[in-house]
PDB file of C-alpha atoms in Angstrom:
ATOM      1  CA  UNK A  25      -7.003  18.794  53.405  1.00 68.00           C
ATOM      2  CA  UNK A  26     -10.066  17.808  55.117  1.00 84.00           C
ATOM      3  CA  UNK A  27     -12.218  14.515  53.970  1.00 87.00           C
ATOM      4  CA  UNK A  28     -14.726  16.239  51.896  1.00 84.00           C
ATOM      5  CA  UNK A  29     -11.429  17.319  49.660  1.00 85.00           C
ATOM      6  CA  UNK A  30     -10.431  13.849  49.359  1.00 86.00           C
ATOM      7  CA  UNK A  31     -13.935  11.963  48.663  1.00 86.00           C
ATOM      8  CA  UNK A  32     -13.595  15.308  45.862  1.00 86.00           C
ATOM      9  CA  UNK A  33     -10.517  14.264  44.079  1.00 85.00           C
ATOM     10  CA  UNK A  34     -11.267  10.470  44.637  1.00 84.00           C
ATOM     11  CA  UNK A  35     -14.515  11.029  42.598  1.00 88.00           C
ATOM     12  CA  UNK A  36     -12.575  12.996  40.219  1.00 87.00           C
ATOM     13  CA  UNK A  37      -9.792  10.727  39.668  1.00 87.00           C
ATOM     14  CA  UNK A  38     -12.479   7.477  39.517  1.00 85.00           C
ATOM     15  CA  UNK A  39     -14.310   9.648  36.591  1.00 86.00           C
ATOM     16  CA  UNK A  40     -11.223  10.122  34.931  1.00 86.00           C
ATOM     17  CA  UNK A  41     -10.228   6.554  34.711  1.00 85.00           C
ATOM     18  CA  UNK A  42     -14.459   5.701  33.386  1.00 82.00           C
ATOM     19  CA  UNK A  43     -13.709   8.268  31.136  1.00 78.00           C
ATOM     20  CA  UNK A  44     -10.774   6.687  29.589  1.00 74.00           C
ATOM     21  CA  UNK A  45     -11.997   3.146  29.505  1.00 74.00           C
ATOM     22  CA  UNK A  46     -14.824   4.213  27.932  1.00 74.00           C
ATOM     23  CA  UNK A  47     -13.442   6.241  25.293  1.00 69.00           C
ATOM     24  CA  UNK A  48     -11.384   3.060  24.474  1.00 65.00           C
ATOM     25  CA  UNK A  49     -13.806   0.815  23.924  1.00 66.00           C
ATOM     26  CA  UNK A  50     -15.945   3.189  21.740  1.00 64.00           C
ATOM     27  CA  UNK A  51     -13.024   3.571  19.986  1.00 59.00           C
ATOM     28  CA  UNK A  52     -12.134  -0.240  19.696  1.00 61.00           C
ATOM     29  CA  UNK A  53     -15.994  -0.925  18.387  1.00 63.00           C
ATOM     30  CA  UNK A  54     -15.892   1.814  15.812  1.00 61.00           C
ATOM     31  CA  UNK A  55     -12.238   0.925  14.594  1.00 58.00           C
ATOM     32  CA  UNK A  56     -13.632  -2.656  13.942  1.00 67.00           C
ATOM     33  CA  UNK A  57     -15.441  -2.120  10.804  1.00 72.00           C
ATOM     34  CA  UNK A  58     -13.964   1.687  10.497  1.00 79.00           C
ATOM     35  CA  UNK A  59     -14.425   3.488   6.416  1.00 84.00           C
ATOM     36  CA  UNK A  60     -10.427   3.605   6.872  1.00 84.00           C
ATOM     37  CA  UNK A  61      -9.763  -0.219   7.737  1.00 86.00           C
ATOM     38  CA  UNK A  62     -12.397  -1.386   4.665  1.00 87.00           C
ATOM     39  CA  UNK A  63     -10.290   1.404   2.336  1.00 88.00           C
ATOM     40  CA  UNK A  64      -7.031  -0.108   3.539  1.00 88.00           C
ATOM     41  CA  UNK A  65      -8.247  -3.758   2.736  1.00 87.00           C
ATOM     42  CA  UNK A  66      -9.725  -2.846  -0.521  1.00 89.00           C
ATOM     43  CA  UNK A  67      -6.336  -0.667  -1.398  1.00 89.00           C
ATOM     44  CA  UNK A  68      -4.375  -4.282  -0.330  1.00 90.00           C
ATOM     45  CA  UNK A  69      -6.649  -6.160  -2.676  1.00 88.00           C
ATOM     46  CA  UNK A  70      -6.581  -4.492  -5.455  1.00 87.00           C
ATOM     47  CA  UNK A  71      -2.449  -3.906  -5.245  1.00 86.00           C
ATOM     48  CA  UNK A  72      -2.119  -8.001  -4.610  1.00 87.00           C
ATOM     49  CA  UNK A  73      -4.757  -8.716  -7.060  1.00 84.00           C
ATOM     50  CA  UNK A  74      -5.601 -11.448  -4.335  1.00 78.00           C
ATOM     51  CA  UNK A  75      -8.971 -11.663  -2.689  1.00 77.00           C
ATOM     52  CA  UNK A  76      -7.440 -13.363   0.509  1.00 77.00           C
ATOM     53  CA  UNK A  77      -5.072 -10.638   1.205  1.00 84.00           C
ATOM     54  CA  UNK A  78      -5.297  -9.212   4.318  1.00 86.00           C
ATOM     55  CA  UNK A  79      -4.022  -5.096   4.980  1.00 86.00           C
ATOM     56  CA  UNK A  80      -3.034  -3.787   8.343  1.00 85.00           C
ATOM     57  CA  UNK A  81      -2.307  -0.257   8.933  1.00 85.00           C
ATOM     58  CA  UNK A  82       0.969   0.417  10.757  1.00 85.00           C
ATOM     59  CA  UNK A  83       3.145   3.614  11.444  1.00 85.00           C
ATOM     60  CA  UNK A  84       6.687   4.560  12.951  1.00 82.00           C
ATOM     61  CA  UNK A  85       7.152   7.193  15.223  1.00 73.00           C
ATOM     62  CA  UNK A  86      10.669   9.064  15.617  1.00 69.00           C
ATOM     63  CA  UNK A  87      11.148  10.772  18.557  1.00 62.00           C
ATOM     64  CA  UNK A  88      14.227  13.624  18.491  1.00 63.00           C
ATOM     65  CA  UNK A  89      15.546  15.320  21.962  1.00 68.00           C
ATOM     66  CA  UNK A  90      17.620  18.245  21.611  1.00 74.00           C
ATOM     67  CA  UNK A  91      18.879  19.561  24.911  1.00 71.00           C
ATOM     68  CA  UNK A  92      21.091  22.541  25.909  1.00 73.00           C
ATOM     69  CA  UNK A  93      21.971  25.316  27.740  1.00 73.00           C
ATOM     70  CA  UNK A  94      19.184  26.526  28.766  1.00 75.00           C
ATOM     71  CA  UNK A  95      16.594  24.134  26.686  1.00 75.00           C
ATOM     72  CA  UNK A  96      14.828  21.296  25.909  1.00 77.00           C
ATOM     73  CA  UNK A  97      12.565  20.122  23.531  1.00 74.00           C
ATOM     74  CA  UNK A  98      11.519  17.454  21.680  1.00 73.00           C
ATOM     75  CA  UNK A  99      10.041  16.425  18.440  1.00 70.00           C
ATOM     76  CA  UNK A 100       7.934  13.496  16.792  1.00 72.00           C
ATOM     77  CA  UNK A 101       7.480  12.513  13.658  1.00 75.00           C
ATOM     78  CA  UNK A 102       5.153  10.029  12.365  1.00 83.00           C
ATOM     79  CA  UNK A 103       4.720   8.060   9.140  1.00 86.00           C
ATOM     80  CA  UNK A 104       1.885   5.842   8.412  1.00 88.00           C
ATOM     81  CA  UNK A 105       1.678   2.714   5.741  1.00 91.00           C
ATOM     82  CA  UNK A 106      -0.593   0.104   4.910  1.00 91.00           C
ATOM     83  CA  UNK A 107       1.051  -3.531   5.193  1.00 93.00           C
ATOM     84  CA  UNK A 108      -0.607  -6.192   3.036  1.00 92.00           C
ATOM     85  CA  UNK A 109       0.127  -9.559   3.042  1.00 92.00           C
ATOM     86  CA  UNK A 110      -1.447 -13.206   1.884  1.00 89.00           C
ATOM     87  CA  UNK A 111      -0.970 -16.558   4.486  1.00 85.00           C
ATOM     88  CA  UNK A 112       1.180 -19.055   2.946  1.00 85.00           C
ATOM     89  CA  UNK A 113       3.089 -16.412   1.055  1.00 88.00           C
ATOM     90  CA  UNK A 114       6.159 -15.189   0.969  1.00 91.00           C
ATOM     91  CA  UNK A 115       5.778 -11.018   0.119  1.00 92.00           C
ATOM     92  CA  UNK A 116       4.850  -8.456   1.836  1.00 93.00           C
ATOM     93  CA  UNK A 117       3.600  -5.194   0.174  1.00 93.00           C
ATOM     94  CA  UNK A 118       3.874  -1.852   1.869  1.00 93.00           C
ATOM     95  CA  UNK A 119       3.017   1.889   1.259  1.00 92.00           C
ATOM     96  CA  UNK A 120       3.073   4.736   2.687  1.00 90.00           C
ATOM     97  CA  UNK A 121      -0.338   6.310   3.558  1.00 89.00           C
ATOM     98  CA  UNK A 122      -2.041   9.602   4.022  1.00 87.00           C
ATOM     99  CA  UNK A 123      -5.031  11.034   4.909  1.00 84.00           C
ATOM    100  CA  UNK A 124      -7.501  13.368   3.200  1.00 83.00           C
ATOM    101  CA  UNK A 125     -10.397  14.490   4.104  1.00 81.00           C
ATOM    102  CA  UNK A 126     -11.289  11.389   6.243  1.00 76.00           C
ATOM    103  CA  UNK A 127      -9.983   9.131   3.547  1.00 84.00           C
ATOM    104  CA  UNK A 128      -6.793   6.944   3.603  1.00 88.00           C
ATOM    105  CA  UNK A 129      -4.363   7.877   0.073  1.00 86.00           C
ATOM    106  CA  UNK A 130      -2.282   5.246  -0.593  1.00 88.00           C
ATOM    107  CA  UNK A 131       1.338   6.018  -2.829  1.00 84.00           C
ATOM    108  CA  UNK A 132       2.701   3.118  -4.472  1.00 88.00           C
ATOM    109  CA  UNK A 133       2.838  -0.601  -2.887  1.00 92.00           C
ATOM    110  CA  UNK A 134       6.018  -2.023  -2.889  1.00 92.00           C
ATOM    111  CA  UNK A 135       6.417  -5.739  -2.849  1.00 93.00           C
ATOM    112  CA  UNK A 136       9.231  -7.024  -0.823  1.00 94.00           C
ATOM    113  CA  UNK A 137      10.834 -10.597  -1.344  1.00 93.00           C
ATOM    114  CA  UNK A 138      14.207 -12.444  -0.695  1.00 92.00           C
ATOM    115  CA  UNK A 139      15.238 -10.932  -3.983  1.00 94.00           C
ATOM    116  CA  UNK A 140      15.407  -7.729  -2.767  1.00 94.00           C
ATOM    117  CA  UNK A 141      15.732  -8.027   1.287  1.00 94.00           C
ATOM    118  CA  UNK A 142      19.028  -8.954   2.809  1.00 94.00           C
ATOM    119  CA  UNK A 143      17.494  -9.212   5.976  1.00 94.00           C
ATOM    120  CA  UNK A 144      14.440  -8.934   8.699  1.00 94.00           C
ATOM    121  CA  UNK A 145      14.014  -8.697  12.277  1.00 94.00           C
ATOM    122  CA  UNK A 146      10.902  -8.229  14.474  1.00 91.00           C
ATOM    123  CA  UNK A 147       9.417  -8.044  17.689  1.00 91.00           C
ATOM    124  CA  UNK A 148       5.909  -9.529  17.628  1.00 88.00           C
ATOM    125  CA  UNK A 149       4.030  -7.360  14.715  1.00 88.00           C
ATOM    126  CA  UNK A 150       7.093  -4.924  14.908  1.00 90.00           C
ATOM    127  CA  UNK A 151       9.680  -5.420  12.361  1.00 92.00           C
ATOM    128  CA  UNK A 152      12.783  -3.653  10.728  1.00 92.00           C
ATOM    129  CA  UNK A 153      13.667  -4.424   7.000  1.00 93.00           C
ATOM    130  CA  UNK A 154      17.429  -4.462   5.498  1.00 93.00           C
ATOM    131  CA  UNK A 155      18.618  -4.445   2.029  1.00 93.00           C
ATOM    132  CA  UNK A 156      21.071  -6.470  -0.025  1.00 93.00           C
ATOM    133  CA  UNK A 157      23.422  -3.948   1.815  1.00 93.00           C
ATOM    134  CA  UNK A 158      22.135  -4.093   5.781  1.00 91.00           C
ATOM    135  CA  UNK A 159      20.506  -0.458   5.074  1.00 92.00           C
ATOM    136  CA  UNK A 160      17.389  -0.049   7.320  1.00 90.00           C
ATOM    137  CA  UNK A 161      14.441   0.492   4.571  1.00 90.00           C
ATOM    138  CA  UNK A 162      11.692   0.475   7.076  1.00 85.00           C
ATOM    139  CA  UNK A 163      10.699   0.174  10.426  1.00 89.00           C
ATOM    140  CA  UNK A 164       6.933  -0.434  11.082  1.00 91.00           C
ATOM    141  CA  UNK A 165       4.578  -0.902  13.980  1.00 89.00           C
ATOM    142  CA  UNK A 166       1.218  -2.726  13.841  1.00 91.00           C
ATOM    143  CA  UNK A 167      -0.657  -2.425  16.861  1.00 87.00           C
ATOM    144  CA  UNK A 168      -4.009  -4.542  17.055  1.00 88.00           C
ATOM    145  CA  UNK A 169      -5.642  -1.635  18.416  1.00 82.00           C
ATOM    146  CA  UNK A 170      -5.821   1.868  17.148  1.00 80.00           C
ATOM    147  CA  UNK A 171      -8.167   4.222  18.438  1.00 74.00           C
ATOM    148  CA  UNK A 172      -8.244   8.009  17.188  1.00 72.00           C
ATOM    149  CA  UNK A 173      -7.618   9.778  20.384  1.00 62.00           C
ATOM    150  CA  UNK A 174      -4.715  12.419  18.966  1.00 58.00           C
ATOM    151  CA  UNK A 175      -2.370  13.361  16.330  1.00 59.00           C
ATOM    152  CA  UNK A 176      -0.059  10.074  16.496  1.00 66.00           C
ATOM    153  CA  UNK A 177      -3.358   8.053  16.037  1.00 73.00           C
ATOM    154  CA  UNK A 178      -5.576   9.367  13.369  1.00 79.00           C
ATOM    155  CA  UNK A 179      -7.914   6.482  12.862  1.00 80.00           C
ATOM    156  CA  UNK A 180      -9.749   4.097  14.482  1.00 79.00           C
ATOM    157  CA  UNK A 181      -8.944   0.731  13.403  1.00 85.00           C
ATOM    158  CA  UNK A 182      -9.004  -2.170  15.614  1.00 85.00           C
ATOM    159  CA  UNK A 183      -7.126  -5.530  14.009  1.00 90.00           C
ATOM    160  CA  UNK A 184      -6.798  -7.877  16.864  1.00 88.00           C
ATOM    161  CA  UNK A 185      -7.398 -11.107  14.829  1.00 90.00           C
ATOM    162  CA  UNK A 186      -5.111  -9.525  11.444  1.00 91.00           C
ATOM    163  CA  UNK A 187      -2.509  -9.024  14.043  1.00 92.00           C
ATOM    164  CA  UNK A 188      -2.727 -12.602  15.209  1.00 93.00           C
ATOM    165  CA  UNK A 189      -2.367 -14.132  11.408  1.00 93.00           C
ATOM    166  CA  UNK A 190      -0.221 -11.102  10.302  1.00 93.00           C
ATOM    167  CA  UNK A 191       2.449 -12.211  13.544  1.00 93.00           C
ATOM    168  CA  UNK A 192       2.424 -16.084  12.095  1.00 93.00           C
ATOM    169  CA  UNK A 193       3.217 -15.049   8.758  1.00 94.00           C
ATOM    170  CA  UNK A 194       6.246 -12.468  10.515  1.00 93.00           C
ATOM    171  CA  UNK A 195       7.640 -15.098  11.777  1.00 93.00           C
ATOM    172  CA  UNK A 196       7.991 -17.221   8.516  1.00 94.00           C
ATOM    173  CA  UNK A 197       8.892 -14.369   5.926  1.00 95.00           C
ATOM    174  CA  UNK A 198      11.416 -13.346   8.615  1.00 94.00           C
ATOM    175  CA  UNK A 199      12.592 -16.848   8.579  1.00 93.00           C
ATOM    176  CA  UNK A 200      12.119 -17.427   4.765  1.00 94.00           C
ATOM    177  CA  UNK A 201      14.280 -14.037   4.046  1.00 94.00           C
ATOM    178  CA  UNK A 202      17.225 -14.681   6.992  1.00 94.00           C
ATOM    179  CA  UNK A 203      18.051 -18.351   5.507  1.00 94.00           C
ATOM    180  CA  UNK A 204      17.946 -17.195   2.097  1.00 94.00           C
ATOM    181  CA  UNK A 205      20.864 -14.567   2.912  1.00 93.00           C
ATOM    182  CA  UNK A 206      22.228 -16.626   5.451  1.00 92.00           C
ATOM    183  CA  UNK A 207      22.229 -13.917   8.415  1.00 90.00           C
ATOM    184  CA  UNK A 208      23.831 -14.689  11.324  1.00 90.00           C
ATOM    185  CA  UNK A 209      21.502 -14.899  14.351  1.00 86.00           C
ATOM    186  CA  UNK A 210      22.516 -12.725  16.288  1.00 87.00           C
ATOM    187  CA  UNK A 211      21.833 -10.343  13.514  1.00 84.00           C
ATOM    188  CA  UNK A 212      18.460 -11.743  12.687  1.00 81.00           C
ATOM    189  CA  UNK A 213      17.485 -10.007  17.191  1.00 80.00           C
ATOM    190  CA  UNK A 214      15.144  -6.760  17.297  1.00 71.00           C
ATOM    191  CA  UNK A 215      17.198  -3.702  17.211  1.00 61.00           C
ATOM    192  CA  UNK A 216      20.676  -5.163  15.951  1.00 52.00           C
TER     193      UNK A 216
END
């Protein structure tokens, strides 16, 4: 390849990477004050009846690989829900979500408590929840920053500082709902 090829493709690849950043950070400034993050707090709201309460949107993506013969493919599936919650309390409400027409459709919130968890584990603002019986009910990701750039991610909402407050209060429900059932530790770790 001669130099002119080169200073080609390193231009390219540098307006690629602008590109990028700057499609991020649109997408972060939008997702701040975003129609779907002021419908997911007022949905939170009005299912806590709580002023205070604060609702993140979070998701779970399966992934399925099927290989053979001759093949392979694979296949993702993704769910979204709204998680609400209130500082200094100990429930957290979630629903699944959907999307129509631009707007976020919420089914019923479901409040979970040490009456009906057996147990919790997490991983930041990741966590898994377990009934009475160990039976994974959910698994749900909340990522401070969501920026609609495809399929998995269909709406801009940026929640750095929920995350923050929405982490503190992980910590203590997770606590709060291990004691109560008096799980083991090594059963209260991410993925166990």
């Amino acid at each position: 390849m001669s130099i002119l090829m080169w200073i080609l493709v390193g231009i390219l690849f540098v307006g690629i990477v602008i590109y990028a950043i700057v499609s991020v950070n649109i997408g972060e400034k939008k997702g701040q004050n975003s129609d779907a993050k002021n419908e997911i707090c007022e949905l939170v709201k009005d299912a806590m009846g709580q002023s205070e309460s604060i609702g993140l949107y979070g998701y779970f993506k399966e992934q399925h690989s099927e290989h053979g013969f001759s093949y392979s493919s694979t296949s993702v599936h993704m769910e979204y829900y709204i998680v609400g919650f209130q500082p200094g309390s100990m429930s957290l409400f979630l629903s699944s979500i959907d999307f129509s027409e631009g707007h976020v459709i919420a089914s019923n919130f479901v409040e979970y408590t040490k009456e009906n968890l057996g147990r919790v584990t997490k991983f930041g603002t990741y966590f898994c929840l377990y009934d009475k019986s160990d039976e994974k009910i959910f698994e749900v990701y909340v990522d401070p920053l969501n920026t609609k750039m495809g399929i998995e991610c269909p709406v801009n909402v940026t929640q750095r500082e929920e995350c923050a407050q929405f982490k503190e209060f992980l910590k203590e429900f997770a606590n709060d709902i291990n004691d109560a059932n008096d799980v083991p530790l090594k059963l209260r770790k991410w993925g166990k």
